[in-house]
Every structure is written in structure tokens, then in C-alpha cells.
Short mmCIF file of N, CA and C in Angstrom, two decimals:
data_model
loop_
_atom_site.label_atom_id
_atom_site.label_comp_id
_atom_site.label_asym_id
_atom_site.label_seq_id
_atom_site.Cartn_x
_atom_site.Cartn_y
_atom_site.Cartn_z
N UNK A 1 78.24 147.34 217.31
CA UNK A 1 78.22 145.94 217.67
C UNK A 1 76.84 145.54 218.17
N UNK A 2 76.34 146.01 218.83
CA UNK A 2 74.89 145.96 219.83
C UNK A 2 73.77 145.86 218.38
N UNK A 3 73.98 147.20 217.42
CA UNK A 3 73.08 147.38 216.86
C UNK A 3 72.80 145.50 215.62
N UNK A 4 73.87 145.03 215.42
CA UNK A 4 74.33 143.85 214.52
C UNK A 4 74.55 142.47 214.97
N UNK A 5 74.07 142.67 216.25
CA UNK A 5 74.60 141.34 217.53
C UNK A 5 73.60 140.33 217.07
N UNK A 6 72.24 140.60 216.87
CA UNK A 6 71.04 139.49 217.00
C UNK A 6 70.94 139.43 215.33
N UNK A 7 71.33 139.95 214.54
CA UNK A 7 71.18 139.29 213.24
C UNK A 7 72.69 138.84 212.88
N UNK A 8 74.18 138.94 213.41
CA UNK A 8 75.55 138.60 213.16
C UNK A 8 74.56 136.76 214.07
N UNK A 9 74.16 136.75 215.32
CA UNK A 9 73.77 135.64 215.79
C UNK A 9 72.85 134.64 214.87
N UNK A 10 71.79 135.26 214.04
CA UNK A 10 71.21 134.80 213.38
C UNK A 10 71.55 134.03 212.01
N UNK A 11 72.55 135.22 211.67
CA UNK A 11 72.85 134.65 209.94
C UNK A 11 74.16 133.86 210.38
N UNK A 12 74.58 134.05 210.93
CA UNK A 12 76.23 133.59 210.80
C UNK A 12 75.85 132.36 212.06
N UNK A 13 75.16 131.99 212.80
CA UNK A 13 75.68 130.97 213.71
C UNK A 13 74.08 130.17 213.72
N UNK A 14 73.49 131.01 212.95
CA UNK A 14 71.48 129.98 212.58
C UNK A 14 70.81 129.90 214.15
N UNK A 15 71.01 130.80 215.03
CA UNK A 15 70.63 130.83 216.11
C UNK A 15 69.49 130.86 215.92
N UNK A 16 68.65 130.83 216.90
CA UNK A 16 67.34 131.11 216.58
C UNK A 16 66.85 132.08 217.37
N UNK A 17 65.31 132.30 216.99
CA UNK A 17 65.28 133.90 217.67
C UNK A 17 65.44 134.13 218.83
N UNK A 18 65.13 133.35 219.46
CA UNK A 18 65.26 133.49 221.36
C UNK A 18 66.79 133.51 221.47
N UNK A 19 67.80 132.97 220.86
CA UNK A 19 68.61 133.36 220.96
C UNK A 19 69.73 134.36 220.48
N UNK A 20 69.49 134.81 219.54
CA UNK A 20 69.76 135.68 218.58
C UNK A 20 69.54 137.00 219.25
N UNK A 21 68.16 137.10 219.70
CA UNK A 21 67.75 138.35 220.73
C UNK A 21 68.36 138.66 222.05
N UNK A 22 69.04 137.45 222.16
CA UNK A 22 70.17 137.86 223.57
C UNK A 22 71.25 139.04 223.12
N UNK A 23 71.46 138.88 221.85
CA UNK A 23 72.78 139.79 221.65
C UNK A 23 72.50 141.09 221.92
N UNK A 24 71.70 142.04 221.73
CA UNK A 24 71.63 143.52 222.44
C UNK A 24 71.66 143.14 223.51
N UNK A 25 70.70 143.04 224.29
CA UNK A 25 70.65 142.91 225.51
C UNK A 25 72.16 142.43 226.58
N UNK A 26 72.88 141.48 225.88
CA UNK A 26 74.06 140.84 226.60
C UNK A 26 75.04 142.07 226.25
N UNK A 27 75.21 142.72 225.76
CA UNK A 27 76.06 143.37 224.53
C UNK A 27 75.33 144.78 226.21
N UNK A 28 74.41 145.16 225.81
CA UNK A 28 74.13 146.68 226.81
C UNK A 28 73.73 145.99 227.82
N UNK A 29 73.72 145.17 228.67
CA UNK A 29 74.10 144.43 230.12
C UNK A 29 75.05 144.51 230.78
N UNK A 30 75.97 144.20 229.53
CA UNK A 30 77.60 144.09 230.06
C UNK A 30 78.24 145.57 230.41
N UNK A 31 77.66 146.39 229.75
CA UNK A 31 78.10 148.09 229.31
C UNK A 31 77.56 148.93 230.53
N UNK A 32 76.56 148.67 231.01
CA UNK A 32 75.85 148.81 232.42
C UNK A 32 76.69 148.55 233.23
N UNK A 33 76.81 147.12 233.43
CA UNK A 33 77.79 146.61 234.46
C UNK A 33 79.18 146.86 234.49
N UNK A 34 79.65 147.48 232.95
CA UNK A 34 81.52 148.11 233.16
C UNK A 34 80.90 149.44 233.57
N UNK A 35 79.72 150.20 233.06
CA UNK A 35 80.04 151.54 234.12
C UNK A 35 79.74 151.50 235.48
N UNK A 36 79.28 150.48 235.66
CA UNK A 36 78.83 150.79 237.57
C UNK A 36 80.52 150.14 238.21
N UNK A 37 81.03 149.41 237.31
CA UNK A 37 82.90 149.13 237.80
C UNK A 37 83.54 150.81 237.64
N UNK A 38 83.11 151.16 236.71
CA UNK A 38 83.79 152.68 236.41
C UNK A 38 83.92 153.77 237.80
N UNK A 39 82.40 153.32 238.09
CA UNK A 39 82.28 154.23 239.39
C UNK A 39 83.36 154.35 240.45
N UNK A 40 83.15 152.78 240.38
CA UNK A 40 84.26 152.27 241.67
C UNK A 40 85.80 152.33 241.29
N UNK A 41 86.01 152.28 240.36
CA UNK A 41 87.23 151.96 239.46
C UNK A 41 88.31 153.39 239.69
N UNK A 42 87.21 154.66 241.01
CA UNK A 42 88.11 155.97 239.95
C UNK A 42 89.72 155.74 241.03
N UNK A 43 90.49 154.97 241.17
CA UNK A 43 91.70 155.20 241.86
C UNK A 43 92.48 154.44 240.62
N UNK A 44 91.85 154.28 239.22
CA UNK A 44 92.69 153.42 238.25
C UNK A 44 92.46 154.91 237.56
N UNK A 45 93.03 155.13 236.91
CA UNK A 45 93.67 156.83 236.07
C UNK A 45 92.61 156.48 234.63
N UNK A 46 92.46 157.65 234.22
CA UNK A 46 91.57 157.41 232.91
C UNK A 46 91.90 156.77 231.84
N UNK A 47 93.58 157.18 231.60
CA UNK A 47 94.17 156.24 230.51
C UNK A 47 94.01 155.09 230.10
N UNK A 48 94.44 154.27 231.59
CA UNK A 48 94.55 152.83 232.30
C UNK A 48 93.52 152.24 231.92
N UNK A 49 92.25 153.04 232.15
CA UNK A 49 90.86 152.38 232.06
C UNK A 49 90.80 152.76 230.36
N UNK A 50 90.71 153.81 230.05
CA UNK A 50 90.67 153.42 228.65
C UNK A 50 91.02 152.83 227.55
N UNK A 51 92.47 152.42 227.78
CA UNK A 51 93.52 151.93 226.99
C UNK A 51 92.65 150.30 227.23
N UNK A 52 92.82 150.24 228.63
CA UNK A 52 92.50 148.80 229.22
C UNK A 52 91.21 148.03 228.24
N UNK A 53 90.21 149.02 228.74
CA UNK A 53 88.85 148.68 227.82
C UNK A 53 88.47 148.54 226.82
N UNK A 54 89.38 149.41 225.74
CA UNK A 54 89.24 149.44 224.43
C UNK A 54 90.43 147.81 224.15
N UNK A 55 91.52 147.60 224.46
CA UNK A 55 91.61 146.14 224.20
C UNK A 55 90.50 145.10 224.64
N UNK A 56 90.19 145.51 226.01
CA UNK A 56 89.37 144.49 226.41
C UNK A 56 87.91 144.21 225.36
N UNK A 57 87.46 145.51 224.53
CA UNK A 57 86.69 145.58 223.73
C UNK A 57 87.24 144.87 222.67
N UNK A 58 87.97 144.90 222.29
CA UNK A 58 89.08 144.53 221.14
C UNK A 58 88.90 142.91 221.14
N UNK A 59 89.11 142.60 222.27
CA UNK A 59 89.25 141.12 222.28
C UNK A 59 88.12 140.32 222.18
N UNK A 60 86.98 141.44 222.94
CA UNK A 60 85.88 140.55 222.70
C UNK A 60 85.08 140.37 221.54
N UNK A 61 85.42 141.56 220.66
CA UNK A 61 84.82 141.96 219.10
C UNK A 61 85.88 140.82 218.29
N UNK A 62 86.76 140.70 218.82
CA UNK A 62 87.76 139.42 217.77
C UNK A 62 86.84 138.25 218.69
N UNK A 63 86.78 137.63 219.48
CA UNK A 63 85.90 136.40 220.11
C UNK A 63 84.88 136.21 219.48
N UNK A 64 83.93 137.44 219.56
CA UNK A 64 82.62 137.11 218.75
C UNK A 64 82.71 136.68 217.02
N UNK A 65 84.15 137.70 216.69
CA UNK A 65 84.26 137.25 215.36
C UNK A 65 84.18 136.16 214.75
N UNK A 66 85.13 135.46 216.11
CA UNK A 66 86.07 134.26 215.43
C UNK A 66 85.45 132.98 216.29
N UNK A 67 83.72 133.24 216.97
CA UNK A 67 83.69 132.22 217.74
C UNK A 67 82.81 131.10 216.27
N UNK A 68 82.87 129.49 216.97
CA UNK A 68 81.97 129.07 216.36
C UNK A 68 80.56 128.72 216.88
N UNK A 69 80.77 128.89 217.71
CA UNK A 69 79.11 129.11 218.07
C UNK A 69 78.50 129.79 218.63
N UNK A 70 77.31 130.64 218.49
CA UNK A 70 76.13 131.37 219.04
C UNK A 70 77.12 131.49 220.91
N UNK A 71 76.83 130.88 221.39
CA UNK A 71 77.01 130.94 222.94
C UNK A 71 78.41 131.57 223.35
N UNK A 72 79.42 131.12 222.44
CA UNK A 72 80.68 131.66 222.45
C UNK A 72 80.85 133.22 221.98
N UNK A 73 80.13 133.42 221.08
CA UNK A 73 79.76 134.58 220.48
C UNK A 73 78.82 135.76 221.34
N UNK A 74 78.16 135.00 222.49
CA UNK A 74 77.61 135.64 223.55
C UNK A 74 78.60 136.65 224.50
N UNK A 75 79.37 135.34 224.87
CA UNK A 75 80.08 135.69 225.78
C UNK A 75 81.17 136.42 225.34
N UNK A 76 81.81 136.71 223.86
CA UNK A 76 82.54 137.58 223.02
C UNK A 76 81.26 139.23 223.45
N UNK A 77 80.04 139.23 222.68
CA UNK A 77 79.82 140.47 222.97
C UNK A 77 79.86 141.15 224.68
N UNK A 78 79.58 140.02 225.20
CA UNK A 78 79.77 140.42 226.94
C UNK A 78 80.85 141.18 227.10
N UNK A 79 81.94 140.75 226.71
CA UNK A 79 83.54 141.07 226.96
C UNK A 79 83.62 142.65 226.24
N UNK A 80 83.16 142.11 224.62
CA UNK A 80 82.99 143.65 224.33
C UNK A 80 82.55 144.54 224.73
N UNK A 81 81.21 144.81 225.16
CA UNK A 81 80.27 145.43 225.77
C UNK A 81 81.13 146.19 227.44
N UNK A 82 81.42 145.32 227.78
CA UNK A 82 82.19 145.57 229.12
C UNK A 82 83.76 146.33 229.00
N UNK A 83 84.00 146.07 227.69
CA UNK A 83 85.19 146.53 227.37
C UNK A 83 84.92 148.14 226.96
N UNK A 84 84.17 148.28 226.20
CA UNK A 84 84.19 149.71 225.61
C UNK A 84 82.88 150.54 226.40
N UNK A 85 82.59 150.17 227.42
CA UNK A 85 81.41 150.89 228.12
C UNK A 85 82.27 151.96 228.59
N UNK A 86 83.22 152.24 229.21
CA UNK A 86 83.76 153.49 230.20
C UNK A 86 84.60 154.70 228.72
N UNK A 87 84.57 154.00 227.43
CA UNK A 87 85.00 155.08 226.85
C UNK A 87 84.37 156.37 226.39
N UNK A 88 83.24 156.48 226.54
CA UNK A 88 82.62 157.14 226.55
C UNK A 88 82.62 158.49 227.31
N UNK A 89 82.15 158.10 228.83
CA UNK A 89 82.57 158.78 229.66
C UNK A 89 83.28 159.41 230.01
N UNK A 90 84.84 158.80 229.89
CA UNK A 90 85.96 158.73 229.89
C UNK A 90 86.45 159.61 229.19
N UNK A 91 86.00 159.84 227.72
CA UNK A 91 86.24 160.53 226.51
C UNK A 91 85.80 161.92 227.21
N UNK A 92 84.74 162.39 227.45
CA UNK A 92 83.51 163.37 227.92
C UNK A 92 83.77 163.89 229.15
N UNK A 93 84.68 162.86 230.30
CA UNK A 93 85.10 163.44 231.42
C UNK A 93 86.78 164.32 230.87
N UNK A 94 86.90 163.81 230.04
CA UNK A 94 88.23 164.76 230.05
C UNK A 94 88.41 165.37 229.04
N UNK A 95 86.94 165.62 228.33
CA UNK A 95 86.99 166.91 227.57
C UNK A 95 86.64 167.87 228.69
N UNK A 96 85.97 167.50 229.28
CA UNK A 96 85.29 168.68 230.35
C UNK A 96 86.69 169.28 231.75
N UNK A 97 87.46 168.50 231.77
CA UNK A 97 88.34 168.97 232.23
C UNK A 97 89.74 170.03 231.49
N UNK A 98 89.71 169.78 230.49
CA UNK A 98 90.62 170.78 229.77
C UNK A 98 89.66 172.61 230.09
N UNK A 99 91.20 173.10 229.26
CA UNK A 99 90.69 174.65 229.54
C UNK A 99 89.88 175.01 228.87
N UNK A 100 90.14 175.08 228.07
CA UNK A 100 88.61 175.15 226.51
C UNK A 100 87.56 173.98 226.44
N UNK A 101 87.21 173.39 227.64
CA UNK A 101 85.88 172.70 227.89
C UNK A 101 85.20 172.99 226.85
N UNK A 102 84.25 173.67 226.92
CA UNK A 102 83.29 173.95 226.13
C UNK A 102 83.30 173.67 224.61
N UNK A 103 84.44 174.15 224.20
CA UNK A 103 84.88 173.20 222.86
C UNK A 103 84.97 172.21 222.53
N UNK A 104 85.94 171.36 223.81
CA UNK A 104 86.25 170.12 223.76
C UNK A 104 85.17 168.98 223.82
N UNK A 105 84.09 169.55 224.40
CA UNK A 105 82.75 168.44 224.55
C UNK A 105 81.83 169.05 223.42
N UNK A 106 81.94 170.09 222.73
CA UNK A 106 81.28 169.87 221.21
C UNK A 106 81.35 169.19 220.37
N UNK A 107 83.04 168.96 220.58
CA UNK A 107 83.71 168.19 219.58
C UNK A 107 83.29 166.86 220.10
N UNK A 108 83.92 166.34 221.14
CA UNK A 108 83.56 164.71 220.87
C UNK A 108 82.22 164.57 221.12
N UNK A 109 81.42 165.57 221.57
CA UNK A 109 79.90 165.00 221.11
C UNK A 109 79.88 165.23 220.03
N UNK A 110 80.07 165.64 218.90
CA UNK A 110 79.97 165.94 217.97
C UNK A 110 80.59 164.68 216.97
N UNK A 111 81.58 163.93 217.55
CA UNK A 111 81.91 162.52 216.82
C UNK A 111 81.38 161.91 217.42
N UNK A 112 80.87 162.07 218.39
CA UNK A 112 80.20 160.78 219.04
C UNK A 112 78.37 160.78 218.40
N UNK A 113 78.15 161.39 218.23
CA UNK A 113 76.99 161.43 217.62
C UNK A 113 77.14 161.45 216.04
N UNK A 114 78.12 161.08 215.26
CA UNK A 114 79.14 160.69 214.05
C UNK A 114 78.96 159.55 214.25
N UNK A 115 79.51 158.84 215.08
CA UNK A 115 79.84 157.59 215.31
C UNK A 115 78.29 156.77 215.30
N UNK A 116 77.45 157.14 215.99
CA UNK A 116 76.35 156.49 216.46
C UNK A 116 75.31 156.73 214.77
N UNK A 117 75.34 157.84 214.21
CA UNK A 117 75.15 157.69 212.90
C UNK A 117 75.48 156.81 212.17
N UNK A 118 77.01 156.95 211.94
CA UNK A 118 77.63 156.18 210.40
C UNK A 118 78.04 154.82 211.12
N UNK A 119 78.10 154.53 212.36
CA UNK A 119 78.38 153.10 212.52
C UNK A 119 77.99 152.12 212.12
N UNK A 120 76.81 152.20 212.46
CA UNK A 120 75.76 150.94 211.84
C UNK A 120 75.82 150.78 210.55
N UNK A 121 75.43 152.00 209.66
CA UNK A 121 75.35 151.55 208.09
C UNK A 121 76.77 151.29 207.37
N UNK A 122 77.71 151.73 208.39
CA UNK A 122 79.54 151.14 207.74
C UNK A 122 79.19 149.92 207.98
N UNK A 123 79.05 149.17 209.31
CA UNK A 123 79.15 147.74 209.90
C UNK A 123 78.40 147.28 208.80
N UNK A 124 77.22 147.65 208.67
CA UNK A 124 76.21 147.35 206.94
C UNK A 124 76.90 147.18 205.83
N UNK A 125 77.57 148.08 205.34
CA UNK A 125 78.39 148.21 204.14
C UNK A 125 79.42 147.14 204.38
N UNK A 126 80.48 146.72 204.96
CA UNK A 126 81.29 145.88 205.27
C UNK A 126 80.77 144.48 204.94
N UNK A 127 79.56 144.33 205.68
CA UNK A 127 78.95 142.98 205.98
C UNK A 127 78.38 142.88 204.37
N UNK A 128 77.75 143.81 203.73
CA UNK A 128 77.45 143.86 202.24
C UNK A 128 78.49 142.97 201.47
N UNK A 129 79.85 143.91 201.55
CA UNK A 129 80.90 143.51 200.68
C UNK A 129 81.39 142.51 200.89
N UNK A 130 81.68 141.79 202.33
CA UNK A 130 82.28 140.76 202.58
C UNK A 130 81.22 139.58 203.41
N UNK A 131 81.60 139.76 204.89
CA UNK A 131 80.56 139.46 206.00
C UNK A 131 80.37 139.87 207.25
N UNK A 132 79.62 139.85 207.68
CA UNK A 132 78.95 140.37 209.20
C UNK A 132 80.33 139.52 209.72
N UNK A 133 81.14 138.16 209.93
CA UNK A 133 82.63 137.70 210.78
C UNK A 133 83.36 139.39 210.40
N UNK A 134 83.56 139.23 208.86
CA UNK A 134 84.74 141.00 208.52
C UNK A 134 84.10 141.84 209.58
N UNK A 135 82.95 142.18 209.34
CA UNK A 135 82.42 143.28 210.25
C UNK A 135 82.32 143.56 211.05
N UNK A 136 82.69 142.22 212.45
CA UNK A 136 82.91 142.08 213.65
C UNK A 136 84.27 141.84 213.59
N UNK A 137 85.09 141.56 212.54
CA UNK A 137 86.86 141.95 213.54
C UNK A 137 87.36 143.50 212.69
N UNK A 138 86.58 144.07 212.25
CA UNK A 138 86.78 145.52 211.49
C UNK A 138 86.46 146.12 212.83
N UNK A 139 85.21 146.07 213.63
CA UNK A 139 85.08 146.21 214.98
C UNK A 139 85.94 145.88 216.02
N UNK A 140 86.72 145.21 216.09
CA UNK A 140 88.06 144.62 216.66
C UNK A 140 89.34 145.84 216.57
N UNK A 141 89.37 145.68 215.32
CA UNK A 141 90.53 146.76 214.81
C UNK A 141 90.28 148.17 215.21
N UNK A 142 89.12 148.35 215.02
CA UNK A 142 88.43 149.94 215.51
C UNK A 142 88.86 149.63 217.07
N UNK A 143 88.72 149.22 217.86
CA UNK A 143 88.48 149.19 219.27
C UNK A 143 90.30 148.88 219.38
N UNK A 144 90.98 148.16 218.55
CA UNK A 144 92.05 148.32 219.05
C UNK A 144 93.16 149.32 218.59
N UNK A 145 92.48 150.01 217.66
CA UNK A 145 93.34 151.59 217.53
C UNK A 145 92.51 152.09 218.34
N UNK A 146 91.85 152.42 218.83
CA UNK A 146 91.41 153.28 220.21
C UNK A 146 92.32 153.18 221.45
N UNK A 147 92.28 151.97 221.69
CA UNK A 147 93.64 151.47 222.26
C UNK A 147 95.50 152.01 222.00
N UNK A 148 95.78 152.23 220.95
CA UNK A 148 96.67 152.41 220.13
C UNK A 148 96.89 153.68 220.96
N UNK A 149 95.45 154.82 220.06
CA UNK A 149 95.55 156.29 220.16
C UNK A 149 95.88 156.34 221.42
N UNK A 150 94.69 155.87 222.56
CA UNK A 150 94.88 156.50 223.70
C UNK A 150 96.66 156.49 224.42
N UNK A 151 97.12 155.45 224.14
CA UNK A 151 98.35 155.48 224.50
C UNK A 151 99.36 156.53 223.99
N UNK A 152 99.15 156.92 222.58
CA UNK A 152 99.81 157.63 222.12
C UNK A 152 99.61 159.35 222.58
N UNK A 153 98.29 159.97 223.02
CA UNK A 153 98.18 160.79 223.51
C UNK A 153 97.79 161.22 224.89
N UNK A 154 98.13 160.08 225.55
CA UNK A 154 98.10 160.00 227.16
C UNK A 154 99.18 160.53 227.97
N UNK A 155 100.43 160.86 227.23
CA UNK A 155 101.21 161.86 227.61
C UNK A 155 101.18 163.37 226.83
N UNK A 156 100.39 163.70 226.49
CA UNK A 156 100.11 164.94 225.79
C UNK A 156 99.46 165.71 226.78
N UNK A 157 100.18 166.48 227.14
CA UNK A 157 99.13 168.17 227.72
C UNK A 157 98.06 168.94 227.25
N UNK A 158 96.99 168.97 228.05
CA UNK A 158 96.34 170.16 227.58
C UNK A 158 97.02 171.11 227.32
N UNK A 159 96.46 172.33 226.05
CA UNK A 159 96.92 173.39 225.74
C UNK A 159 96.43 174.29 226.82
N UNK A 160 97.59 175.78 227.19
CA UNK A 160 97.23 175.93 228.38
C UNK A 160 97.00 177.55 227.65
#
């Protein structure tokens, strides 16, 4: 989303550059400011926060989609940004807590550095075939099966 924010602002809403260039920045502002909530946040359970964030991401990747203007579309990546900042962590804090640690944080670093690869040039490919709007609620949908999953394996045990 971050990487597609100031040209989704540009082509799709004719922003102009001063404004167009807000979108990273508002987009990793907001992501700053959900992890310094994270800090404070730890008496809300990891699930809670993740499940929570990845809709809250969800909603704001559908806002930006579906806004019609630049400014509305701001305040969509804000939401996003703020929404999916603690999954990360979140992801990484509780690989490191299982018994086979060491595995478990290969692995999701290991998609997570997947992700940060093939994201951008999918969001590319999408926006190719259709448009940078598809490509921001395809981003929607991603963030709200994250949502989905986490619920579904939030009662699952580590293997012991």
C-alpha cells in the first residue's frame, strides 16, 4: 500500500505532487503511531490486536479504494497504516514464543521478506490488468483474510 499510495493519489484522484507525496509518509506515520499504541496496548491479547488491525487495515484499504477524493483517500491510508502496523510484530512475537522458535521466525521472516518482494510488483500486475481502485480493495481482501486466518488459528496450540 505505502509503496503505491503517491502514484494510486496521482493517477486515480490527479492530485498533485505535494499531495500525492503525502501518501507514504501518512501511510508509515500512521504505522509508527499503531506501534507506539502496541506498546501500551500489551493487556489486549495478541489475537485481539491482530484480528482487530488487520480489519482495521481492511477498512482502511477499502476507504482509500472507494474514496473520491485525494484527502479521503488520505485518511483511508492513515486507517490502513494504523491498522496493519502491529502485525508484524505480533506475527514475530509469537513465533518466538513457540517451542521450535528458531524455526518459527525463519519461516515468517522468510514470508515476510516474500511479501515485501512480490507485493509491490503483484499490486503492479493487478493495477496493469485492471486498476490501481482493484489494487487497493485486492489489498482490502488480503488484510481481511488475515483477519479471517487469525481467528481461525487463535485457538490452535503450539505443538509441544
Amino acid at each position: 500500500t505505502e509503496s503505491w499510495s503517491a502514484l494510486f493519489l496521482a493517477r486515480v484522484h490527479h492530485a498533485s505532487p505535494s499531495v500525492s507525496g503525502l501518501g507514504p509518509g501518512v501511510f508509515g506515520g500512521s504505522m509508527a503511531a499503531g506501534r507506539f499504541f502496541g506498546q501500551a496496548a500489551h493487556r489486549i491479547g495478541d489475537t485481539a490486536l491482530l484480528v482487530g488491525g488487520a480489519v482495521v487495515g481492511a477498512a482502511g484499504c477499502l476507504l482509500a479504494a472507494l474514496s473520491p477524493n485525494a484527502e479521503l483517500a488520505l485518511v483511508g491510508l492513515a486507517i490502513g497504516g494504523a491498522g496493519v502496523s502491529l502485525n508484524a510484530p505480533i506475527i514475530f512475537g509469537l513465533a518466538g514464543r513457540r517451542p521450535d522458535a528458531a524455526t518459527a521466525v525463519a519461516t515468517v521472516t522468510t514470508i515476510g521478506y516474500l511479501g515485501i518482494l512480490a507485493g509491490p510488483p503483484l499490486v503492479g500486475l493487478v493495477a496493469q490488468v485492471s486498476s490501481l481502485r482493484v489494487s487497493f480493495l485486492v489489498l482490502a481482501g488480503i488484510a481481511a483474510a488475515v483477519a479471517a486466518a487469525s481467528r481461525a488459528v487463535a485457538g490452535q496450540k503450539a505443538p509441544a
